[in-house]
JSON list of C-alpha atoms in Angstrom, two decimals:
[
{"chain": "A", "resi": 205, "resn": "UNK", "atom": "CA", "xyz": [-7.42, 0.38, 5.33]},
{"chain": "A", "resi": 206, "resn": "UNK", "atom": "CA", "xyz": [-4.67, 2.67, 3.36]},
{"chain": "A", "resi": 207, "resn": "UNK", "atom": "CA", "xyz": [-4.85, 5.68, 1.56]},
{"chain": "A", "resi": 208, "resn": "UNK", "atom": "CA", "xyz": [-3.36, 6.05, -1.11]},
{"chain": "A", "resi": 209, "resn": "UNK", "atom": "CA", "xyz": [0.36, 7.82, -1.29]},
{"chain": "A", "resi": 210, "resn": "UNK", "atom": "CA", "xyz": [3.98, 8.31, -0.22]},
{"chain": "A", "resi": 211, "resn": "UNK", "atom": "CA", "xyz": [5.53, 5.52, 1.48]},
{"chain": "A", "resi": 212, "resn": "UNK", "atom": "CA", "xyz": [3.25, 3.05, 1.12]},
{"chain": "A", "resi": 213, "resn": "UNK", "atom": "CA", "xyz": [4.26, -0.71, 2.06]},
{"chain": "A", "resi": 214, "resn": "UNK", "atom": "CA", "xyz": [0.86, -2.53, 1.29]},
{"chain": "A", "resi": 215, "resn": "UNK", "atom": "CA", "xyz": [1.95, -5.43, 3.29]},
{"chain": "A", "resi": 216, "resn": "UNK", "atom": "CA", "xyz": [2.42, -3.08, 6.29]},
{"chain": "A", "resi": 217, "resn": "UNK", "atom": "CA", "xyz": [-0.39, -1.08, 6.37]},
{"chain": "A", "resi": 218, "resn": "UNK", "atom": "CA", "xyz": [-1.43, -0.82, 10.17]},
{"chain": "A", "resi": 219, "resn": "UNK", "atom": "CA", "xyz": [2.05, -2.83, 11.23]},
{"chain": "A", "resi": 220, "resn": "UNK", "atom": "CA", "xyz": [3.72, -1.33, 14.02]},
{"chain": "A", "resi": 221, "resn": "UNK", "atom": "CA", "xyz": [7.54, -1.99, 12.47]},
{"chain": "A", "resi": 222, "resn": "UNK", "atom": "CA", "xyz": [9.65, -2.36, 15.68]},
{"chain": "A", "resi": 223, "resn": "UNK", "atom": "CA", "xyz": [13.38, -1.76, 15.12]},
{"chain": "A", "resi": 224, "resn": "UNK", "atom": "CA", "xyz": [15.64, -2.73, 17.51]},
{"chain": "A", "resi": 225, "resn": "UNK", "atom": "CA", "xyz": [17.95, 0.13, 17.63]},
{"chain": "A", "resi": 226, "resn": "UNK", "atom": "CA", "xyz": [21.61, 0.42, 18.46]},
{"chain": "A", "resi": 227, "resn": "UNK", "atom": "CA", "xyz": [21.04, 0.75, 22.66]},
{"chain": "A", "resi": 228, "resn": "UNK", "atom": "CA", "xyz": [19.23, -1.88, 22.55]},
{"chain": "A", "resi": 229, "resn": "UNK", "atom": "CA", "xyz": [15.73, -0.53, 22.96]},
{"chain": "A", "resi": 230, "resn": "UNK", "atom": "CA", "xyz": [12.57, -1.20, 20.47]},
{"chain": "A", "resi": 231, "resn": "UNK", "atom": "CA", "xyz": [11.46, 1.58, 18.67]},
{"chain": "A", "resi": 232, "resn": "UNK", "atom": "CA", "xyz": [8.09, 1.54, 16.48]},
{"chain": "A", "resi": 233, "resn": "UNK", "atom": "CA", "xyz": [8.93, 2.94, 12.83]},
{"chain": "A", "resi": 234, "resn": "UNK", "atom": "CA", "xyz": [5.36, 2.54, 11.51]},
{"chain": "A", "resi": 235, "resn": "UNK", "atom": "CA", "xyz": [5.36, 6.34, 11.54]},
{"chain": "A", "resi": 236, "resn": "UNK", "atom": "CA", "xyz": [7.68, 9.28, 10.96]},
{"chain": "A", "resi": 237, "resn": "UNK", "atom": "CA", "xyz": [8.70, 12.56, 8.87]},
{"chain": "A", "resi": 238, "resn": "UNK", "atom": "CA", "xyz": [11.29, 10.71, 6.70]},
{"chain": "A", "resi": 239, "resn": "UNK", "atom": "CA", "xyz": [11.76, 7.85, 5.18]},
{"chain": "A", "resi": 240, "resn": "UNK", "atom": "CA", "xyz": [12.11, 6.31, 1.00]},
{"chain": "A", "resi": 241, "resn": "UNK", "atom": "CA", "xyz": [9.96, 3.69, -0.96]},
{"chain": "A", "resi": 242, "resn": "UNK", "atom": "CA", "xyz": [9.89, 2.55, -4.58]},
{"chain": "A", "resi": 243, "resn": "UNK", "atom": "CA", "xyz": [6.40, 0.99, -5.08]},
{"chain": "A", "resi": 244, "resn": "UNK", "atom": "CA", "xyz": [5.84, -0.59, -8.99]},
{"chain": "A", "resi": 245, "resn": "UNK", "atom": "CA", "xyz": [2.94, -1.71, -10.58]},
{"chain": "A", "resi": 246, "resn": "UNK", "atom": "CA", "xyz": [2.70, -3.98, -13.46]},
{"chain": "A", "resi": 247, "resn": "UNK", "atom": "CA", "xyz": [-1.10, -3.23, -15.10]},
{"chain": "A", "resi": 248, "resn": "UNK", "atom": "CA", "xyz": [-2.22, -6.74, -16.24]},
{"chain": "A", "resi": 249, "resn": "UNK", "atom": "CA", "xyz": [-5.37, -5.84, -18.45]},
{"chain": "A", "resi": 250, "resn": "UNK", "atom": "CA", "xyz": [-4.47, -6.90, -21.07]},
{"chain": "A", "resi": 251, "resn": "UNK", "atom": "CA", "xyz": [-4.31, -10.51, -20.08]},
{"chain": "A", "resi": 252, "resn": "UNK", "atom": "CA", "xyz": [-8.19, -10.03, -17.98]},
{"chain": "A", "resi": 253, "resn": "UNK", "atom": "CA", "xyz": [-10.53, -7.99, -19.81]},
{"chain": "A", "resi": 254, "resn": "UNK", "atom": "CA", "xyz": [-12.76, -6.82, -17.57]},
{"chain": "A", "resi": 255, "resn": "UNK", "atom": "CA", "xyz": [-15.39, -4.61, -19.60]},
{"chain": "A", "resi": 256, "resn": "UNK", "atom": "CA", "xyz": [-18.79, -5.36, -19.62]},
{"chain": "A", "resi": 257, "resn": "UNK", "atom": "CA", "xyz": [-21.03, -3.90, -21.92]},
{"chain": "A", "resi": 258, "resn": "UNK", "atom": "CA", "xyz": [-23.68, -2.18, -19.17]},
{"chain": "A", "resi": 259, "resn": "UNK", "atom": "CA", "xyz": [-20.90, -0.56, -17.06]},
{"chain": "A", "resi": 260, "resn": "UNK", "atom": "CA", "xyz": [-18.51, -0.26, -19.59]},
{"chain": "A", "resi": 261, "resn": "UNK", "atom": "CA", "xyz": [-19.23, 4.05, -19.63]},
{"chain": "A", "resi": 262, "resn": "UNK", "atom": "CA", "xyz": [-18.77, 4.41, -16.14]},
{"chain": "A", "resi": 263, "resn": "UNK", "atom": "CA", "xyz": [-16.64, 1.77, -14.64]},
{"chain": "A", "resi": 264, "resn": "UNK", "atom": "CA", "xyz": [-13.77, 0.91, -15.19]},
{"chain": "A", "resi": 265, "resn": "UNK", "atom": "CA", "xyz": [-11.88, -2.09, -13.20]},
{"chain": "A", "resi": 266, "resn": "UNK", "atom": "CA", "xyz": [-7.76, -2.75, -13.05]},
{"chain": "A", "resi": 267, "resn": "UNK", "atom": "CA", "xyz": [-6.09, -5.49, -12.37]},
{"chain": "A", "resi": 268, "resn": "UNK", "atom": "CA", "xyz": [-2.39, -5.45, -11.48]},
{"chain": "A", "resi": 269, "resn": "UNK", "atom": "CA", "xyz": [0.57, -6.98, -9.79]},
{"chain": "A", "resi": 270, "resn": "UNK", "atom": "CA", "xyz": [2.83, -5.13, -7.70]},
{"chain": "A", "resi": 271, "resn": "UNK", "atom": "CA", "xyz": [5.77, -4.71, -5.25]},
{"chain": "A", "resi": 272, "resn": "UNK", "atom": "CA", "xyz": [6.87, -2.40, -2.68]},
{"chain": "A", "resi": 273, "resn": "UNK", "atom": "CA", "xyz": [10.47, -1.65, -0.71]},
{"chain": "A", "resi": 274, "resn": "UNK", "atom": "CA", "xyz": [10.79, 1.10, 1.88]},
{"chain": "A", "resi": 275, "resn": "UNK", "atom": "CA", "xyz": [12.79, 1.88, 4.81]},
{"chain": "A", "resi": 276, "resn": "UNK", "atom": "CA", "xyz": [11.11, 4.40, 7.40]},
{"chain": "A", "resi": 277, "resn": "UNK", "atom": "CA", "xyz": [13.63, 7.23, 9.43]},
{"chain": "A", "resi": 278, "resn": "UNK", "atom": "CA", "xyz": [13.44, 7.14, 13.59]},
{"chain": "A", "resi": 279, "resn": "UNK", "atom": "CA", "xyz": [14.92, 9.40, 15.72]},
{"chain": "A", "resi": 280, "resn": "UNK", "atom": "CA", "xyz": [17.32, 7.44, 18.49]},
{"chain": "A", "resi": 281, "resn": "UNK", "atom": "CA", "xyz": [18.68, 9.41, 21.44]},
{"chain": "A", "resi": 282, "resn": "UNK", "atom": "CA", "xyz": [22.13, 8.67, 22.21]},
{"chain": "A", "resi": 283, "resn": "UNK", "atom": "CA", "xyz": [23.63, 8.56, 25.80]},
{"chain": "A", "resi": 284, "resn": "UNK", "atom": "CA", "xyz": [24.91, 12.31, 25.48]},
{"chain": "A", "resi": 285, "resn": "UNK", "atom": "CA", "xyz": [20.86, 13.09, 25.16]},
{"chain": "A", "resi": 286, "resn": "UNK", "atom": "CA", "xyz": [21.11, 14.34, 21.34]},
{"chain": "A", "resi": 287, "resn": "UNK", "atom": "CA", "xyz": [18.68, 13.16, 18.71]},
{"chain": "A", "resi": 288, "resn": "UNK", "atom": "CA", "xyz": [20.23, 11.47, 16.04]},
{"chain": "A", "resi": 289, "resn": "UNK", "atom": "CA", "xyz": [18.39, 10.10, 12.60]},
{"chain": "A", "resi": 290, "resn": "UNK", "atom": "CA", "xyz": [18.11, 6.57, 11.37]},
{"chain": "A", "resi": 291, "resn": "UNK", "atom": "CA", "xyz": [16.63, 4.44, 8.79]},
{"chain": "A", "resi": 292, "resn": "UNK", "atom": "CA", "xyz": [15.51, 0.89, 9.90]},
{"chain": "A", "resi": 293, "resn": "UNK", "atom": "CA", "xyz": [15.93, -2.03, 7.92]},
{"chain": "A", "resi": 294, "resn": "UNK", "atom": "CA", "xyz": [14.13, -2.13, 4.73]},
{"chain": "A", "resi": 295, "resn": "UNK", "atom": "CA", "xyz": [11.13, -4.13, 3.89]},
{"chain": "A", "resi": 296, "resn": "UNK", "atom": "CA", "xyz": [9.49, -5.32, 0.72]},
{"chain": "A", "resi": 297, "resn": "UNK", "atom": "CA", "xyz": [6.33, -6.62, 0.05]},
{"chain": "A", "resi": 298, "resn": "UNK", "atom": "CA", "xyz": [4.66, -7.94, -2.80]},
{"chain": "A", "resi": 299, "resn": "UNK", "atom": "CA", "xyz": [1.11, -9.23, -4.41]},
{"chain": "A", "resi": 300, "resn": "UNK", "atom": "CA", "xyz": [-1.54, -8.51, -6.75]},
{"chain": "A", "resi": 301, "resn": "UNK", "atom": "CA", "xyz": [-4.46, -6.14, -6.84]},
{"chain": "A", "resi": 302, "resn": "UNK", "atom": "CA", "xyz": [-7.46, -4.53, -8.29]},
{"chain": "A", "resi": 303, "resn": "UNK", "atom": "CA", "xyz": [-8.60, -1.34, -8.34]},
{"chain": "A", "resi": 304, "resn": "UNK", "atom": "CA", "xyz": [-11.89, -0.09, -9.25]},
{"chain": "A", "resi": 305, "resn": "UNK", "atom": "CA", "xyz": [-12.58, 3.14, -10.65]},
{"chain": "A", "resi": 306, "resn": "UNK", "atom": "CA", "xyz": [-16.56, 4.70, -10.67]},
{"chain": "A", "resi": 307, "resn": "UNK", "atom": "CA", "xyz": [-15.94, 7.36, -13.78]},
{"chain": "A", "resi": 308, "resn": "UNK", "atom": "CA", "xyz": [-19.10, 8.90, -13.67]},
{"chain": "A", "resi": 309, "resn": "UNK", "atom": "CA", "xyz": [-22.24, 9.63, -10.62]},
{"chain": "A", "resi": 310, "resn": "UNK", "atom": "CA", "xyz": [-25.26, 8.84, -13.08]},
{"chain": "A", "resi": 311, "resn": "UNK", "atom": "CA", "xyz": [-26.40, 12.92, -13.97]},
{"chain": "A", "resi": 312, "resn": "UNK", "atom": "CA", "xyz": [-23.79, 14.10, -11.36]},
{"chain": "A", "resi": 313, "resn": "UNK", "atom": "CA", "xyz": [-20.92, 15.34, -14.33]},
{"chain": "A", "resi": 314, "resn": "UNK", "atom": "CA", "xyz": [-18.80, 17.60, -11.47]},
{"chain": "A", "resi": 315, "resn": "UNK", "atom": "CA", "xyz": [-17.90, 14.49, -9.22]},
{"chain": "A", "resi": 316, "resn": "UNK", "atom": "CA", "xyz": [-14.16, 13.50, -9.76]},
{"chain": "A", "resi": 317, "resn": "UNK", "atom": "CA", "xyz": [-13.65, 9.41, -10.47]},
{"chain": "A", "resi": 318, "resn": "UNK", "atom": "CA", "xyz": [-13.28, 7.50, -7.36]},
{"chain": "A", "resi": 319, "resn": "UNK", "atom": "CA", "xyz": [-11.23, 4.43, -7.07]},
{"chain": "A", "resi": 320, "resn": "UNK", "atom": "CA", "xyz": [-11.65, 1.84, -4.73]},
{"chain": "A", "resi": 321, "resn": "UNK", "atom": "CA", "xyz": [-8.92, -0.40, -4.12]},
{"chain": "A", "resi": 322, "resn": "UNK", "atom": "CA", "xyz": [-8.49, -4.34, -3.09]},
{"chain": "A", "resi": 323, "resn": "UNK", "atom": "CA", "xyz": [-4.31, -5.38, -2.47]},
{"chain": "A", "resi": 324, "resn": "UNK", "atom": "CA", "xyz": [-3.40, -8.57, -1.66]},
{"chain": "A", "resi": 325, "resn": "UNK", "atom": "CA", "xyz": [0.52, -7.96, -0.31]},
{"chain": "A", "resi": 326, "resn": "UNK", "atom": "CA", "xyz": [1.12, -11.76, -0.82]},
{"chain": "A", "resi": 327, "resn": "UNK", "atom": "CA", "xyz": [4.80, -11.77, 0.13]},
{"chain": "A", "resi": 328, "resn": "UNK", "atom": "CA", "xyz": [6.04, -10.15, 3.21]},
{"chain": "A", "resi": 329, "resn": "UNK", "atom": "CA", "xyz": [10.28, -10.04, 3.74]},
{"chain": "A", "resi": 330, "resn": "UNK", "atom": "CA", "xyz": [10.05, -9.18, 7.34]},
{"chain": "A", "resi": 331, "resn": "UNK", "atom": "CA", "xyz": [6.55, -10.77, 9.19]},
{"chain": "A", "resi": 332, "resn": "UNK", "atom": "CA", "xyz": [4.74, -9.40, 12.18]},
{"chain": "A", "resi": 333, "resn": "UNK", "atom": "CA", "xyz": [4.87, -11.33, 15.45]},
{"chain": "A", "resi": 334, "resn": "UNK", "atom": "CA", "xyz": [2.75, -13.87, 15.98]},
{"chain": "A", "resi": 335, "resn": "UNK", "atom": "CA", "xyz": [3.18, -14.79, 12.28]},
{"chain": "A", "resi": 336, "resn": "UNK", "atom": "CA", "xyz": [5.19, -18.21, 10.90]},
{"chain": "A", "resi": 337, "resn": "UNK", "atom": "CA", "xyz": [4.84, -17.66, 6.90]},
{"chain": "A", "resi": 338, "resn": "UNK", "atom": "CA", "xyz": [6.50, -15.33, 4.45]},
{"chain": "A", "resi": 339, "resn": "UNK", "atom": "CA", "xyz": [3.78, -16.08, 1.83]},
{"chain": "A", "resi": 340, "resn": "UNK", "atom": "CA", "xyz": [0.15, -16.00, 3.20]},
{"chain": "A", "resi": 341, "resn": "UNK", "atom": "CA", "xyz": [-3.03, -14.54, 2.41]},
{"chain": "A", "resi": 342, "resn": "UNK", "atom": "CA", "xyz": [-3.60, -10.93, 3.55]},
{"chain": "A", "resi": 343, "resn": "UNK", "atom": "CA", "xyz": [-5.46, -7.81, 1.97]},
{"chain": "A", "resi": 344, "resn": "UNK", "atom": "CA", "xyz": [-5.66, -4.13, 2.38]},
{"chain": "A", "resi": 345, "resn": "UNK", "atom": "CA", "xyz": [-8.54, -1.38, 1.06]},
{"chain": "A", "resi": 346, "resn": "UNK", "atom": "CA", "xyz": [-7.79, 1.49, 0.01]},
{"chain": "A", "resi": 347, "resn": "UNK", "atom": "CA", "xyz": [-9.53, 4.98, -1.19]},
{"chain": "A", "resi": 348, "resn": "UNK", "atom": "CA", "xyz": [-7.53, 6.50, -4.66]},
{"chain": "A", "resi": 349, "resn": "UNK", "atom": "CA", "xyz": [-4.36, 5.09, -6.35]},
{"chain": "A", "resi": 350, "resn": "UNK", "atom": "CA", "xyz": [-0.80, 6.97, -5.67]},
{"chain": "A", "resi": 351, "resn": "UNK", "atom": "CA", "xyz": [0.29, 6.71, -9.32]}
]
């Protein structure tokens, strides 16, 4: 699962991102207060027309391909005992998706949309352990859309 948002690398969603940083120790970068991402969609709807005639007024369904690069900051402590901030290595990912959005609650008219999301992060340039393939199956859900 992923909300939607800043910084986020489909194909890592619930990824622990070691880093091996400069003393030699592993450090987990799946979280932090810093970091940069360009995520890009490419809205395909025109090419799958997904509109049927009975939902048509309250659903609406997007299809989409996208890709995603981000590095996230750590803190390292050096031998002196100071703090000092780094970026690991960036990672990219990259798929297709759908997202489906419920417009209207039947009479309920003050209910924002909701959008339900399916990724499928395809491509992955830096796999977890454990994993032997760069391309493979692998899907994420998400709650809302970032952009």
């Amino acid at each position: 699962y992923q909300m939607g948002g800043g910084l986020g690398l489909r194909g890592y969603a619930g990824y622990l991102a070691p880093e091996l940083a400069e003393n030699g120790n592993v450090v987990l970068g799946y979280r932090g207060n810093s970091g940069g991402a360009i995520n890009a969609e490419l809205d395909v709807d025109g090419l799958i027309r997904l509109r049927p005639k009975p939902t048509r007024n309250w659903l609406h369904i997007d299809a989409y391909l996208f890709g995603d690069v981000g590095s996230m900051g750590y803190r390292q402590v050096t031998d002196q005992g100071t703090s000092q901030l780094r970026f690991a290595a960036p990672r990219a990912d990259a798929g297709a998706g759908i997202a489906i959005t419920i417009k209207k609650f039947w009479k309920l008219v003050d209910i924002k949309p909701l959008t339900l999301r399916f990724d499928a992060p395809l491509f992955l340039s830096n796999i977890p352990a454990g994993e032997t393939d760069h391309l493979a199956f692998r899907y994420v859900l998400g709650i809302n859309r970032s952009f």
